[in-house]
Coordinates of C-alpha atoms in Angstrom, one line a residue:
M1 CA 98.9 101.2 138.3
R2 CA 101.8 102.8 136.6
W3 CA 100.9 106.3 134.9
D4 CA 103.7 106.6 132.1
N5 CA 105.4 109.9 132.1
L6 CA 103.5 111.2 135.1
G7 CA 104.7 114.8 136.4
D8 CA 105.6 118.2 135.2
S9 CA 107.8 117.3 132.0
P10 CA 106.4 118.4 128.6
S11 CA 105.8 114.9 127.4
A12 CA 103.8 114.0 130.4
L13 CA 100.5 112.2 129.4
F14 CA 98.5 113.3 132.6
G15 CA 98.4 115.8 135.3
T16 CA 99.2 115.4 138.9
D17 CA 95.7 115.2 140.2
I18 CA 94.9 111.7 139.3
V19 CA 91.6 110.0 140.9
S20 CA 91.1 106.5 140.7
R21 CA 87.2 105.6 141.3
T22 CA 85.7 102.1 141.2
V23 CA 82.3 102.0 140.2
D24 CA 80.2 99.1 141.5
T25 CA 76.7 99.4 140.4
P26 CA 74.6 97.2 138.3
E27 CA 75.1 99.2 135.0
F28 CA 78.7 99.1 135.5
R29 CA 79.3 95.9 137.5
G30 CA 83.1 94.7 137.1
I31 CA 84.5 97.9 135.6
T32 CA 87.0 100.4 137.0
F33 CA 87.0 104.0 135.8
H34 CA 90.5 105.6 136.4
E35 CA 89.5 109.4 136.2
V36 CA 92.6 111.4 134.8
R37 CA 93.3 115.0 133.8
A38 CA 95.3 114.9 130.6
R39 CA 98.1 117.3 129.9
S40 CA 96.8 117.5 125.9
I41 CA 93.9 116.0 124.0
V42 CA 94.8 116.7 120.3
N43 CA 97.2 114.1 119.4
R44 CA 99.2 113.9 116.2
V45 CA 99.4 111.0 114.4
P46 CA 102.7 109.3 113.9
G47 CA 104.7 109.9 110.9
A48 CA 104.6 106.2 110.0
S49 CA 100.7 106.3 109.9
R50 CA 99.1 105.4 106.6
M51 CA 96.0 107.2 108.1
P52 CA 94.5 110.1 105.7
F53 CA 94.1 112.4 109.1
E54 CA 96.9 114.1 111.2
W55 CA 95.2 115.0 114.4
T56 CA 93.2 112.8 116.6
V57 CA 91.2 113.0 120.0
N58 CA 90.8 110.2 122.2
P59 CA 88.8 110.8 125.4
Y60 CA 89.2 107.2 126.7
R61 CA 91.7 104.4 126.9
G62 CA 90.5 100.8 127.2
C63 CA 86.9 100.0 125.9
S64 CA 84.0 98.0 127.4
H65 CA 83.0 97.1 123.8
A66 CA 85.4 94.1 124.6
C67 CA 86.2 93.5 120.8
V68 CA 88.6 90.4 121.1
Y69 CA 90.5 92.0 117.9
C70 CA 90.9 95.2 118.8
F71 CA 94.2 96.8 117.8
A72 CA 94.4 99.5 120.5
R73 CA 94.7 96.6 123.3
K74 CA 98.6 96.9 123.2
T75 CA 98.2 100.6 124.6
H76 CA 97.2 99.3 128.1
S77 CA 100.5 97.7 128.5
Y78 CA 101.9 101.1 128.7
L79 CA 100.0 101.4 132.0
D80 CA 101.3 98.0 133.5
L81 CA 97.8 96.8 132.7
D82 CA 97.2 93.5 130.5
T83 CA 96.0 93.9 127.0
G84 CA 93.1 91.3 127.8
Q85 CA 90.5 91.7 130.5
D86 CA 92.2 94.7 131.7
F87 CA 91.6 96.5 128.6
D88 CA 87.9 95.5 128.7
S89 CA 87.5 96.7 132.4
Q90 CA 90.1 99.2 133.3
I91 CA 88.8 102.5 131.6
V92 CA 91.3 105.6 131.7
V93 CA 88.6 108.5 131.4
K94 CA 90.2 111.9 130.5
V95 CA 87.7 114.1 132.4
N96 CA 88.8 117.3 131.3
A97 CA 88.7 116.5 127.8
P98 CA 86.2 119.2 126.6
E99 CA 87.7 122.0 128.3
L100 CA 90.9 121.0 127.2
L101 CA 90.0 120.7 123.8
R102 CA 88.6 124.0 123.7
R103 CA 91.9 125.6 125.0
E104 CA 93.9 123.9 122.6
L105 CA 91.3 125.0 119.5
A106 CA 91.8 128.6 120.7
G107 CA 95.7 128.4 120.5
R108 CA 97.4 130.6 118.3
R109 CA 99.1 127.7 116.8
W110 CA 96.2 125.7 116.0
R111 CA 95.2 125.7 111.9
G112 CA 92.0 124.2 112.4
D113 CA 92.9 120.7 110.7
H114 CA 90.8 117.9 110.6
I115 CA 90.4 116.1 113.9
A116 CA 89.6 112.4 113.9
M117 CA 87.7 110.6 116.8
G118 CA 87.3 107.0 117.3
T119 CA 90.5 106.1 116.1
N120 CA 92.0 104.5 119.1
V121 CA 89.0 103.2 121.1
D122 CA 85.3 104.3 120.7
C123 CA 84.3 107.5 122.0
Y124 CA 80.7 106.0 122.4
Q125 CA 81.6 103.1 124.5
R126 CA 79.4 102.6 127.9
A127 CA 81.6 104.9 129.7
E128 CA 80.4 107.9 127.6
G129 CA 76.9 107.1 129.0
R130 CA 78.4 108.2 132.4
Y131 CA 80.9 110.8 131.6
Q132 CA 79.4 112.6 128.7
L133 CA 82.6 114.0 127.4
M134 CA 81.4 113.9 123.7
P135 CA 78.6 116.7 123.9
G136 CA 81.3 119.1 125.5
I137 CA 84.0 118.0 122.7
I138 CA 81.4 118.3 119.6
T139 CA 80.2 121.6 121.0
A140 CA 83.8 122.9 121.0
L141 CA 84.6 121.7 117.4
R142 CA 81.2 123.3 116.4
D143 CA 82.0 126.6 118.0
Y144 CA 85.4 126.9 116.3
A145 CA 84.3 125.7 113.0
N146 CA 86.8 122.6 113.2
P147 CA 86.2 119.9 110.7
F148 CA 86.0 116.6 112.3
S149 CA 85.0 112.9 112.1
I150 CA 83.7 109.9 114.2
L151 CA 84.2 106.2 113.7
T152 CA 81.9 104.4 116.0
K153 CA 79.8 100.9 117.0
G154 CA 78.1 102.7 119.7
T155 CA 74.4 103.7 119.5
L156 CA 74.9 106.5 122.0
I157 CA 75.9 108.8 119.2
L158 CA 72.1 109.3 118.4
R159 CA 72.1 111.1 121.8
D160 CA 74.1 113.8 120.1
L161 CA 72.3 114.3 116.8
A162 CA 71.2 117.9 117.3
L163 CA 74.8 118.8 118.0
L164 CA 76.2 117.1 115.1
Q165 CA 73.7 118.9 112.8
Q166 CA 74.5 122.2 114.5
A167 CA 78.2 121.4 113.7
A168 CA 77.4 120.1 110.2
E169 CA 76.1 123.5 109.3
V170 CA 79.4 125.5 109.9
T171 CA 82.0 122.8 109.3
D172 CA 82.5 119.3 107.5
V173 CA 81.5 116.4 109.6
G174 CA 82.2 112.8 108.7
I175 CA 80.5 109.8 110.6
S176 CA 81.4 106.4 110.0
V177 CA 79.7 103.1 111.6
S178 CA 81.8 100.0 111.9
V179 CA 79.6 96.8 111.0
G180 CA 81.6 94.0 109.7
F181 CA 79.0 91.1 109.7
L182 CA 75.5 90.3 110.5
D183 CA 76.3 86.9 112.3
R184 CA 74.5 87.4 115.7
E185 CA 76.4 84.2 117.2
L186 CA 79.8 85.4 116.0
W187 CA 78.6 89.3 117.4
R188 CA 78.2 87.7 120.6
T189 CA 81.6 86.1 121.3
V190 CA 83.9 88.5 119.3
E191 CA 82.2 91.8 120.2
P192 CA 80.1 91.1 123.4
G193 CA 80.1 94.9 124.6
T194 CA 78.8 96.4 121.5
P195 CA 75.3 97.1 120.2
A196 CA 73.9 94.3 117.6
P197 CA 74.8 94.8 114.0
E198 CA 71.3 95.8 113.1
R199 CA 70.9 98.3 115.7
R200 CA 74.6 99.8 114.5
L201 CA 72.6 99.9 111.1
D202 CA 69.8 102.0 112.7
V203 CA 72.1 104.5 113.5
V204 CA 73.2 104.7 109.9
R205 CA 69.2 105.2 108.8
T206 CA 68.7 107.7 111.5
L207 CA 71.7 109.8 110.6
T208 CA 70.8 109.6 107.0
A209 CA 67.6 110.8 107.6
H210 CA 68.6 113.7 109.6
G211 CA 70.6 114.7 106.8
I212 CA 74.2 113.8 108.3
P213 CA 75.5 111.2 105.4
C214 CA 77.1 108.1 107.0
G215 CA 79.4 105.6 105.6
V216 CA 80.0 102.0 106.8
L217 CA 83.3 100.3 107.5
M218 CA 82.7 96.8 107.2
A219 CA 85.1 96.1 110.1
P220 CA 86.5 93.6 110.4
V221 CA 86.0 90.6 108.0
I222 CA 86.9 87.9 109.6
P223 CA 88.5 85.1 108.0
F224 CA 86.9 81.7 107.9
L225 CA 83.9 82.8 110.4
G226 CA 82.7 86.0 108.2
D227 CA 84.1 85.8 104.8
A228 CA 82.0 83.4 102.8
P229 CA 80.6 85.2 99.6
E230 CA 76.8 84.8 100.9
Q231 CA 77.9 86.2 104.4
L232 CA 79.5 89.5 102.7
R233 CA 76.5 90.0 100.1
A234 CA 74.0 89.7 102.9
T235 CA 76.0 92.3 104.9
V236 CA 76.6 94.8 102.1
R237 CA 72.8 94.5 101.2
A238 CA 71.8 95.2 104.7
I239 CA 74.4 98.6 104.7
A240 CA 72.9 99.5 101.6
E241 CA 69.4 99.2 102.7
A242 CA 70.3 101.2 105.8
G243 CA 71.0 104.3 103.4
A244 CA 74.7 104.2 104.1
A245 CA 76.9 106.4 101.6
S246 CA 79.8 104.3 101.3
V247 CA 80.9 100.8 102.4
T248 CA 84.8 99.9 102.8
P249 CA 86.1 96.5 103.8
L250 CA 88.7 96.1 106.5
V251 CA 90.2 92.4 106.6
L252 CA 90.8 91.5 110.3
H253 CA 94.4 92.5 111.5
L254 CA 96.0 91.1 114.6
R255 CA 98.8 93.2 116.2
P256 CA 100.8 92.4 119.4
G257 CA 98.2 92.4 121.9
A258 CA 95.5 91.8 120.0
R259 CA 96.9 88.6 118.5
E260 CA 97.4 86.8 121.8
W261 CA 93.9 87.6 122.9
F262 CA 92.1 86.9 119.9
L263 CA 94.0 83.6 119.4
S264 CA 92.8 82.7 122.8
W265 CA 89.4 83.3 122.1
L266 CA 89.8 81.3 118.9
E267 CA 91.1 78.5 120.7
H268 CA 88.2 78.3 122.9
H269 CA 85.3 78.9 120.4
H270 CA 86.7 77.5 117.1
P271 CA 89.9 75.5 118.0
H272 CA 89.7 73.9 114.3
L273 CA 90.7 77.5 113.1
V274 CA 93.8 78.1 114.9
H275 CA 96.3 76.3 112.6
R276 CA 94.8 78.3 109.7
Y277 CA 95.0 81.5 111.3
R278 CA 98.7 80.7 112.3
T279 CA 99.5 79.8 108.6
M280 CA 97.5 82.8 107.2
Y281 CA 99.1 85.4 109.3
G282 CA 102.4 83.9 110.1
D283 CA 104.3 86.3 112.2
G284 CA 102.7 89.5 111.0
A285 CA 99.6 91.3 111.9
Y286 CA 98.1 91.3 108.4
A287 CA 96.2 88.9 105.9
P288 CA 98.2 88.2 102.8
T289 CA 97.7 91.0 100.0
W290 CA 96.1 88.5 97.9
Y291 CA 93.2 87.6 100.6
Q292 CA 92.9 91.3 101.2
R293 CA 92.2 92.0 97.4
R294 CA 90.0 89.2 97.0
I295 CA 87.6 90.4 99.9
T296 CA 87.9 94.1 98.7
R297 CA 86.9 93.0 95.2
Q298 CA 83.7 90.8 96.1
V299 CA 82.7 93.7 98.6
H300 CA 82.9 96.3 95.8
E301 CA 81.0 94.0 93.5
F302 CA 78.2 93.4 95.9
A303 CA 78.2 97.3 96.6
A304 CA 77.8 98.1 92.7
E305 CA 75.0 95.5 92.8
F306 CA 73.2 97.3 95.5
G307 CA 73.9 100.6 94.3
I308 CA 76.8 101.9 96.7
G309 CA 80.2 102.6 96.1
P310 CA 83.1 102.2 98.0
S311 CA 84.8 105.1 99.5
L312 CA 88.1 106.8 98.6
P313 CA 90.6 107.0 101.4
G314 CA 89.1 109.8 104.0
A315 CA 86.1 110.3 102.0
A316 CA 83.7 108.7 104.8
R317 CA 85.4 111.1 107.3
K318 CA 85.5 114.1 105.0
I319 CA 89.1 114.6 104.8
P320 CA 90.5 116.5 101.8
S321 CA 92.3 114.0 99.4
A322 CA 95.8 115.9 99.6
P323 CA 97.4 114.3 102.9
A324 CA 99.1 116.7 105.3
A325 CA 102.8 116.5 105.7
P326 CA 103.8 113.8 108.5
G327 CA 104.7 115.0 111.7
P328 CA 106.7 113.7 114.7
A329 CA 105.3 110.7 116.7
G330 CA 102.8 111.4 119.3
A331 CA 102.4 110.3 123.1
P332 CA 102.9 106.3 123.2
G333 CA 99.5 104.5 122.7
E334 CA 97.3 107.5 121.3
D335 CA 97.9 106.1 117.8
E336 CA 100.3 103.4 116.9
P337 CA 102.4 103.4 113.8
R338 CA 100.5 101.7 111.0
S339 CA 101.4 99.0 108.7
P340 CA 102.2 99.6 105.3
A341 CA 99.3 100.0 103.1
G342 CA 97.3 97.1 101.7
P343 CA 94.5 97.4 99.2
T344 CA 91.9 99.6 101.4
Q345 CA 93.2 97.8 104.5
L346 CA 93.2 100.7 106.9
T347 CA 93.6 100.0 110.7
L348 CA 91.0 102.2 112.5
I349 CA 88.6 100.0 115.1

């Protein structure tokens, strides 16, 4: 493995005391954890991004959720790892994330801006059950009353419910859960390492019942597999019944790294759709604007039918509507530049 920018330079991603450990237990069989000590943990979003937040924290690289469409797959290529199987099984763990975050929050230059988590890979993936970095991260954010948000597919977030409640008493806390569809067969093949969609909706239900409003990113809506009106309506209905504060549809996007892996999956599971995908996406990462608008309109209509509304950009994360001034690009792979904005077409998870 090659560690980019390793050394003493100001731009180095990791410190020199890297430990690589292979865990071979029934729970984590086939997964290699690479424990690293990061040089920094609060990352500035590249200026080209269309995201409504400016700062992120990502304690992990790679993700055992193994979602075949994950846009973050490209980040593994910076470490000379492949964007397919390696991304799913070679997990980089920034073991010093909590202590490093506390130090950065205490710095004189930090202004207390909103920090978004779950923007690159899921901070509540299976590795979190072993390393338990998020309690320390949330505690630091709570202690400094620093606003933050979390986007996740993981049910493990409920472990930290008490901490989230404590943080919400002193600062703005935004939680969003990603549920793109209900189809169990589709889920088992396209998101094999994630909790089932109904379990994620249970997370929404539990958080809401404990006074923490939770939005749902209906992500991704997968063309030709999860976009039929009856599928969309059933998903929105389940989201509404779970008590979600809002629902925002996100159509599948296929950036380099994810595109190749997804099309390989498609050829194996749904070969009759390969040509349709190549026609729809062409050489780009995004579905046509007309298609995005159609999905958005349909989901918003179903949301109105079931009594929930779409959220404005940043609302689910409790981010002020006025965007911060864009800053310089951050470290490679932490948050990739985003495509020009489409109709509610965000690029989160």
